[in-house]
Amino acid sequence: MAPGIEHGKEQAGRPSPAPGRSARLWLTFVDGLAVLGTILIGVLMVIICTDIVARNAMGSSLPLVSELGALLLVMIVCLQLPATVRADRLARTEVFYIPIRESHPKLGAALSCVFNLVGSCVLGAIAWASWSILAKDYSSGEFIGVTGIATLPTFPFRILILVGIAVSSIQFLVQAIAELRTVNWRGPSHVSD
């Protein structure tokens, strides 16, 4: 977790200030996306279990299961990514990152800031590309399924995917700013006890 993001965390012996109203709203929004992703995991489980029962009882699969499952998986990942970024749970090489962070906090914060800025730029580019896919799907009336049996438009799924990616990009930027605030370039580079 980036220092200063959560109330009650301490940085260099000082308690961090309570987040302001806009920060609390942002955190609630990020958590809300994660909750929606969790609910969609339950929906996906129900769809898969229902399909298994249908295969055993009727000898055939339900329509839309594979297409809907694929879109739901991508949506779940995208909706839960902002909370993962906020919780600092993304994979990184901790073999050298944690020792650097502990022995040289300023260098560790700078390294984390660069990591977060790169993440923000990469996800911003993905969001930009996703916008054109969303516009194309909406204008062409793209759908999944088999015409005459069961179909669903793809644009609602694409909207949630875009929201998740865009919010993740912004969350990376928030993390980078929080890391920059922890760096006091004039003070000593090693925190003493």
PDB file of C-alpha atoms in Angstrom:
ATOM      1  CA  MET A   1       0.000   0.000   0.000  1.00  0.00           C
ATOM      2  CA  ALA A   2       1.349   3.381  -0.861  1.00  0.00           C
ATOM      3  CA  PRO A   3       1.998   5.431   2.253  1.00  0.00           C
ATOM      4  CA  GLY A   4      -0.566   8.039   3.142  1.00  0.00           C
ATOM      5  CA  ILE A   5      -3.453   6.340   1.331  1.00  0.00           C
ATOM      6  CA  GLU A   6      -5.164   4.784   4.320  1.00  0.00           C
ATOM      7  CA  HIS A   7      -6.014   6.515   7.563  1.00  0.00           C
ATOM      8  CA  GLY A   8      -4.075   5.182  10.489  1.00  0.00           C
ATOM      9  CA  LYS A   9      -0.996   4.004   8.579  1.00  0.00           C
ATOM     10  CA  GLU A  10       2.234   5.486   9.810  1.00  0.00           C
ATOM     11  CA  GLN A  11       5.035   6.851   7.681  1.00  0.00           C
ATOM     12  CA  ALA A  12       8.386   7.589   9.332  1.00  0.00           C
ATOM     13  CA  GLY A  13       6.803   7.611  12.793  1.00  0.00           C
ATOM     14  CA  ARG A  14       4.012  10.034  11.879  1.00  0.00           C
ATOM     15  CA  PRO A  15       0.356   8.991  11.538  1.00  0.00           C
ATOM     16  CA  SER A  16      -0.994   9.789   8.098  1.00  0.00           C
ATOM     17  CA  PRO A  17      -3.821  12.287   7.922  1.00  0.00           C
ATOM     18  CA  ALA A  18      -7.372  11.103   7.403  1.00  0.00           C
ATOM     19  CA  PRO A  19      -8.334  11.128   3.729  1.00  0.00           C
ATOM     20  CA  GLY A  20     -10.511  14.015   2.596  1.00  0.00           C
ATOM     21  CA  ARG A  21     -14.035  13.656   1.293  1.00  0.00           C
ATOM     22  CA  SER A  22     -13.010  13.311  -2.348  1.00  0.00           C
ATOM     23  CA  ALA A  23     -10.416  10.681  -1.387  1.00  0.00           C
ATOM     24  CA  ARG A  24     -13.048   8.732   0.578  1.00  0.00           C
ATOM     25  CA  LEU A  25     -15.446   8.901  -2.385  1.00  0.00           C
ATOM     26  CA  TRP A  26     -12.694   7.673  -4.694  1.00  0.00           C
ATOM     27  CA  LEU A  27     -11.831   4.795  -2.346  1.00  0.00           C
ATOM     28  CA  THR A  28     -15.514   3.880  -2.090  1.00  0.00           C
ATOM     29  CA  PHE A  29     -15.807   3.904  -5.887  1.00  0.00           C
ATOM     30  CA  VAL A  30     -12.721   1.672  -6.258  1.00  0.00           C
ATOM     31  CA  ASP A  31     -14.069  -0.698  -3.602  1.00  0.00           C
ATOM     32  CA  GLY A  32     -17.481  -0.661  -5.295  1.00  0.00           C
ATOM     33  CA  LEU A  33     -15.917  -1.848  -8.549  1.00  0.00           C
ATOM     34  CA  ALA A  34     -14.209  -4.665  -6.647  1.00  0.00           C
ATOM     35  CA  VAL A  35     -17.521  -5.621  -5.034  1.00  0.00           C
ATOM     36  CA  LEU A  36     -19.182  -5.688  -8.465  1.00  0.00           C
ATOM     37  CA  GLY A  37     -16.358  -7.926  -9.690  1.00  0.00           C
ATOM     38  CA  THR A  38     -16.902 -10.248  -6.734  1.00  0.00           C
ATOM     39  CA  ILE A  39     -20.635 -10.436  -7.460  1.00  0.00           C
ATOM     40  CA  LEU A  40     -19.810 -11.275 -11.078  1.00  0.00           C
ATOM     41  CA  ILE A  41     -17.626 -14.144  -9.848  1.00  0.00           C
ATOM     42  CA  GLY A  42     -20.749 -15.547  -8.168  1.00  0.00           C
ATOM     43  CA  VAL A  43     -22.764 -15.017 -11.360  1.00  0.00           C
ATOM     44  CA  LEU A  44     -20.090 -16.805 -13.379  1.00  0.00           C
ATOM     45  CA  MET A  45     -20.111 -19.726 -10.930  1.00  0.00           C
ATOM     46  CA  VAL A  46     -23.902 -20.015 -11.210  1.00  0.00           C
ATOM     47  CA  ILE A  47     -23.692 -19.928 -15.028  1.00  0.00           C
ATOM     48  CA  ILE A  48     -21.021 -22.638 -15.091  1.00  0.00           C
ATOM     49  CA  CYS A  49     -22.869 -24.868 -12.579  1.00  0.00           C
ATOM     50  CA  THR A  50     -26.127 -24.438 -14.483  1.00  0.00           C
ATOM     51  CA  ASP A  51     -24.354 -25.380 -17.710  1.00  0.00           C
ATOM     52  CA  ILE A  52     -22.919 -28.507 -16.070  1.00  0.00           C
ATOM     53  CA  VAL A  53     -26.372 -29.555 -14.874  1.00  0.00           C
ATOM     54  CA  ALA A  54     -27.822 -28.876 -18.355  1.00  0.00           C
ATOM     55  CA  ARG A  55     -25.096 -30.931 -20.016  1.00  0.00           C
ATOM     56  CA  ASN A  56     -25.752 -33.873 -17.695  1.00  0.00           C
ATOM     57  CA  ALA A  57     -29.561 -33.601 -17.781  1.00  0.00           C
ATOM     58  CA  MET A  58     -30.157 -32.628 -21.432  1.00  0.00           C
ATOM     59  CA  GLY A  59     -26.927 -33.716 -23.084  1.00  0.00           C
ATOM     60  CA  SER A  60     -26.171 -30.254 -24.487  1.00  0.00           C
ATOM     61  CA  SER A  61     -24.723 -26.966 -23.350  1.00  0.00           C
ATOM     62  CA  LEU A  62     -26.773 -23.835 -22.696  1.00  0.00           C
ATOM     63  CA  PRO A  63     -26.504 -21.041 -25.266  1.00  0.00           C
ATOM     64  CA  LEU A  64     -24.148 -18.099 -24.581  1.00  0.00           C
ATOM     65  CA  VAL A  65     -22.232 -19.878 -21.812  1.00  0.00           C
ATOM     66  CA  SER A  66     -18.777 -19.854 -23.408  1.00  0.00           C
ATOM     67  CA  GLU A  67     -19.086 -16.326 -24.860  1.00  0.00           C
ATOM     68  CA  LEU A  68     -20.603 -14.901 -21.685  1.00  0.00           C
ATOM     69  CA  GLY A  69     -18.021 -16.674 -19.543  1.00  0.00           C
ATOM     70  CA  ALA A  70     -15.155 -15.208 -21.577  1.00  0.00           C
ATOM     71  CA  LEU A  71     -16.515 -11.651 -21.325  1.00  0.00           C
ATOM     72  CA  LEU A  72     -17.278 -12.032 -17.619  1.00  0.00           C
ATOM     73  CA  LEU A  73     -13.737 -13.202 -16.887  1.00  0.00           C
ATOM     74  CA  VAL A  74     -12.249 -10.132 -18.563  1.00  0.00           C
ATOM     75  CA  MET A  75     -14.764  -7.866 -16.795  1.00  0.00           C
ATOM     76  CA  ILE A  76     -13.968  -9.391 -13.399  1.00  0.00           C
ATOM     77  CA  VAL A  77     -10.239  -8.832 -13.846  1.00  0.00           C
ATOM     78  CA  CYS A  78     -10.738  -5.246 -15.034  1.00  0.00           C
ATOM     79  CA  LEU A  79     -13.197  -4.363 -12.264  1.00  0.00           C
ATOM     80  CA  GLN A  80     -10.976  -5.738  -9.501  1.00  0.00           C
ATOM     81  CA  LEU A  81      -7.717  -4.330 -10.863  1.00  0.00           C
ATOM     82  CA  PRO A  82      -8.094  -0.836  -9.294  1.00  0.00           C
ATOM     83  CA  ALA A  83      -8.467  -2.324  -5.804  1.00  0.00           C
ATOM     84  CA  THR A  84      -5.474  -4.573  -6.474  1.00  0.00           C
ATOM     85  CA  VAL A  85      -3.400  -1.542  -7.460  1.00  0.00           C
ATOM     86  CA  ARG A  86      -4.572   0.381  -4.393  1.00  0.00           C
ATOM     87  CA  ALA A  87      -3.701  -2.532  -2.094  1.00  0.00           C
ATOM     88  CA  ASP A  88      -0.247  -2.759  -3.745  1.00  0.00           C
ATOM     89  CA  ARG A  89      -0.829  -6.423  -4.618  1.00  0.00           C
ATOM     90  CA  LEU A  90       0.586  -6.428  -8.148  1.00  0.00           C
ATOM     91  CA  ALA A  91       3.488  -8.750  -8.853  1.00  0.00           C
ATOM     92  CA  ARG A  92       6.915  -7.141  -8.717  1.00  0.00           C
ATOM     93  CA  THR A  93      10.389  -8.385  -7.970  1.00  0.00           C
ATOM     94  CA  GLU A  94      10.418  -8.213  -4.195  1.00  0.00           C
ATOM     95  CA  VAL A  95      13.871  -9.793  -3.962  1.00  0.00           C
ATOM     96  CA  PHE A  96      15.423  -6.345  -4.327  1.00  0.00           C
ATOM     97  CA  TYR A  97      12.418  -4.024  -3.965  1.00  0.00           C
ATOM     98  CA  ILE A  98      11.722  -4.691  -0.263  1.00  0.00           C
ATOM     99  CA  PRO A  99      15.385  -4.468   0.847  1.00  0.00           C
ATOM    100  CA  ILE A 100      15.796  -1.212  -1.101  1.00  0.00           C
ATOM    101  CA  ARG A 101      12.561   0.115   0.394  1.00  0.00           C
ATOM    102  CA  GLU A 102      13.759  -0.734   3.913  1.00  0.00           C
ATOM    103  CA  SER A 103      17.373   0.411   3.636  1.00  0.00           C
ATOM    104  CA  HIS A 104      16.824   3.454   1.383  1.00  0.00           C
ATOM    105  CA  PRO A 105      13.212   4.658   1.764  1.00  0.00           C
ATOM    106  CA  LYS A 106      13.617   7.601  -0.626  1.00  0.00           C
ATOM    107  CA  LEU A 107      15.052   5.439  -3.380  1.00  0.00           C
ATOM    108  CA  GLY A 108      12.335   2.839  -2.746  1.00  0.00           C
ATOM    109  CA  ALA A 109       9.626   5.504  -2.946  1.00  0.00           C
ATOM    110  CA  ALA A 110      11.152   6.873  -6.164  1.00  0.00           C
ATOM    111  CA  LEU A 111      11.304   3.364  -7.634  1.00  0.00           C
ATOM    112  CA  SER A 112       7.692   2.754  -6.645  1.00  0.00           C
ATOM    113  CA  CYS A 113       6.703   6.102  -8.154  1.00  0.00           C
ATOM    114  CA  VAL A 114       8.305   5.141 -11.486  1.00  0.00           C
ATOM    115  CA  PHE A 115       6.561   1.748 -11.380  1.00  0.00           C
ATOM    116  CA  ASN A 116       3.202   3.444 -10.761  1.00  0.00           C
ATOM    117  CA  LEU A 117       3.739   6.054 -13.491  1.00  0.00           C
ATOM    118  CA  VAL A 118       4.592   3.350 -16.029  1.00  0.00           C
ATOM    119  CA  GLY A 119       1.518   1.381 -14.939  1.00  0.00           C
ATOM    120  CA  SER A 120      -0.654   4.475 -15.335  1.00  0.00           C
ATOM    121  CA  CYS A 121       0.686   5.140 -18.837  1.00  0.00           C
ATOM    122  CA  VAL A 122       0.294   1.517 -19.972  1.00  0.00           C
ATOM    123  CA  LEU A 123      -3.266   1.226 -18.667  1.00  0.00           C
ATOM    124  CA  GLY A 124      -4.097   4.668 -20.050  1.00  0.00           C
ATOM    125  CA  ALA A 125      -3.018   3.437 -23.507  1.00  0.00           C
ATOM    126  CA  ILE A 126      -5.110   0.271 -23.074  1.00  0.00           C
ATOM    127  CA  ALA A 127      -8.121   2.398 -22.037  1.00  0.00           C
ATOM    128  CA  TRP A 128      -7.636   4.600 -25.106  1.00  0.00           C
ATOM    129  CA  ALA A 129      -7.577   1.513 -27.363  1.00  0.00           C
ATOM    130  CA  SER A 130     -10.610   0.071 -25.537  1.00  0.00           C
ATOM    131  CA  TRP A 131     -12.564   3.250 -26.259  1.00  0.00           C
ATOM    132  CA  SER A 132     -12.333   2.656 -30.020  1.00  0.00           C
ATOM    133  CA  ILE A 133     -13.414  -0.981 -29.569  1.00  0.00           C
ATOM    134  CA  LEU A 134     -16.389   0.159 -27.489  1.00  0.00           C
ATOM    135  CA  ALA A 135     -17.380   2.764 -30.101  1.00  0.00           C
ATOM    136  CA  LYS A 136     -17.114   0.194 -32.904  1.00  0.00           C
ATOM    137  CA  ASP A 137     -19.176  -2.386 -30.995  1.00  0.00           C
ATOM    138  CA  TYR A 138     -21.852   0.162 -30.165  1.00  0.00           C
ATOM    139  CA  SER A 139     -22.133   1.626 -33.671  1.00  0.00           C
ATOM    140  CA  SER A 140     -22.145  -1.749 -35.429  1.00  0.00           C
ATOM    141  CA  GLY A 141     -24.535  -3.419 -32.972  1.00  0.00           C
ATOM    142  CA  GLU A 142     -22.006  -6.150 -32.123  1.00  0.00           C
ATOM    143  CA  PHE A 143     -23.473  -9.057 -30.157  1.00  0.00           C
ATOM    144  CA  ILE A 144     -22.529 -12.458 -28.789  1.00  0.00           C
ATOM    145  CA  GLY A 145     -24.537 -15.630 -29.215  1.00  0.00           C
ATOM    146  CA  VAL A 146     -26.511 -17.218 -32.030  1.00  0.00           C
ATOM    147  CA  THR A 147     -29.123 -15.194 -33.877  1.00  0.00           C
ATOM    148  CA  GLY A 148     -32.576 -16.586 -33.272  1.00  0.00           C
ATOM    149  CA  ILE A 149     -31.539 -18.556 -30.189  1.00  0.00           C
ATOM    150  CA  ALA A 150     -29.901 -16.182 -27.698  1.00  0.00           C
ATOM    151  CA  THR A 151     -27.929 -12.980 -28.177  1.00  0.00           C
ATOM    152  CA  LEU A 152     -26.543 -10.200 -25.984  1.00  0.00           C
ATOM    153  CA  PRO A 153     -25.026  -6.876 -27.052  1.00  0.00           C
ATOM    154  CA  THR A 154     -21.328  -6.558 -26.216  1.00  0.00           C
ATOM    155  CA  PHE A 155     -21.190  -2.824 -25.493  1.00  0.00           C
ATOM    156  CA  PRO A 156     -22.361  -3.048 -21.820  1.00  0.00           C
ATOM    157  CA  PHE A 157     -19.519  -5.479 -21.138  1.00  0.00           C
ATOM    158  CA  ARG A 158     -17.069  -3.222 -22.992  1.00  0.00           C
ATOM    159  CA  ILE A 159     -18.201  -0.208 -20.943  1.00  0.00           C
ATOM    160  CA  LEU A 160     -17.406  -1.981 -17.665  1.00  0.00           C
ATOM    161  CA  ILE A 161     -14.077  -3.198 -19.033  1.00  0.00           C
ATOM    162  CA  LEU A 162     -13.196   0.365 -20.067  1.00  0.00           C
ATOM    163  CA  VAL A 163     -14.253   1.763 -16.682  1.00  0.00           C
ATOM    164  CA  GLY A 164     -12.129  -0.788 -14.832  1.00  0.00           C
ATOM    165  CA  ILE A 165      -9.051  -0.096 -16.955  1.00  0.00           C
ATOM    166  CA  ALA A 166      -9.454   3.701 -16.792  1.00  0.00           C
ATOM    167  CA  VAL A 167      -9.951   3.662 -13.013  1.00  0.00           C
ATOM    168  CA  SER A 168      -6.887   1.422 -12.676  1.00  0.00           C
ATOM    169  CA  SER A 169      -4.839   3.939 -14.657  1.00  0.00           C
ATOM    170  CA  ILE A 170      -6.029   6.761 -12.402  1.00  0.00           C
ATOM    171  CA  GLN A 171      -5.341   4.664  -9.286  1.00  0.00           C
ATOM    172  CA  PHE A 172      -1.765   4.088 -10.474  1.00  0.00           C
ATOM    173  CA  LEU A 173      -1.429   7.863 -10.807  1.00  0.00           C
ATOM    174  CA  VAL A 174      -2.853   8.373  -7.295  1.00  0.00           C
ATOM    175  CA  GLN A 175      -0.306   5.857  -5.969  1.00  0.00           C
ATOM    176  CA  ALA A 176       2.534   7.660  -7.775  1.00  0.00           C
ATOM    177  CA  ILE A 177       1.496  11.008  -6.281  1.00  0.00           C
ATOM    178  CA  ALA A 178       1.295   9.432  -2.815  1.00  0.00           C
ATOM    179  CA  GLU A 179       4.817   8.045  -3.235  1.00  0.00           C
ATOM    180  CA  LEU A 180       6.115  11.445  -4.347  1.00  0.00           C
ATOM    181  CA  ARG A 181       4.625  13.033  -1.233  1.00  0.00           C
ATOM    182  CA  THR A 182       6.526  10.599   0.996  1.00  0.00           C
ATOM    183  CA  VAL A 183       9.865  11.597  -0.491  1.00  0.00           C
ATOM    184  CA  ASN A 184      11.541  14.445   1.401  1.00  0.00           C
ATOM    185  CA  TRP A 185      14.492  15.132  -0.896  1.00  0.00           C
ATOM    186  CA  ARG A 186      16.213  17.481   1.601  1.00  0.00           C
ATOM    187  CA  GLY A 187      16.275  15.147   4.595  1.00  0.00           C
ATOM    188  CA  PRO A 188      18.437  12.095   5.319  1.00  0.00           C
ATOM    189  CA  SER A 189      18.008   9.138   2.962  1.00  0.00           C
ATOM    190  CA  HIS A 190      17.849   6.565   5.764  1.00  0.00           C
ATOM    191  CA  VAL A 191      15.077   6.499   8.369  1.00  0.00           C
ATOM    192  CA  SER A 192      16.527   5.893  11.799  1.00  0.00           C
ATOM    193  CA  ASP A 193      14.657   4.365  14.708  1.00  0.00           C
TER     194      ASP A 193
END
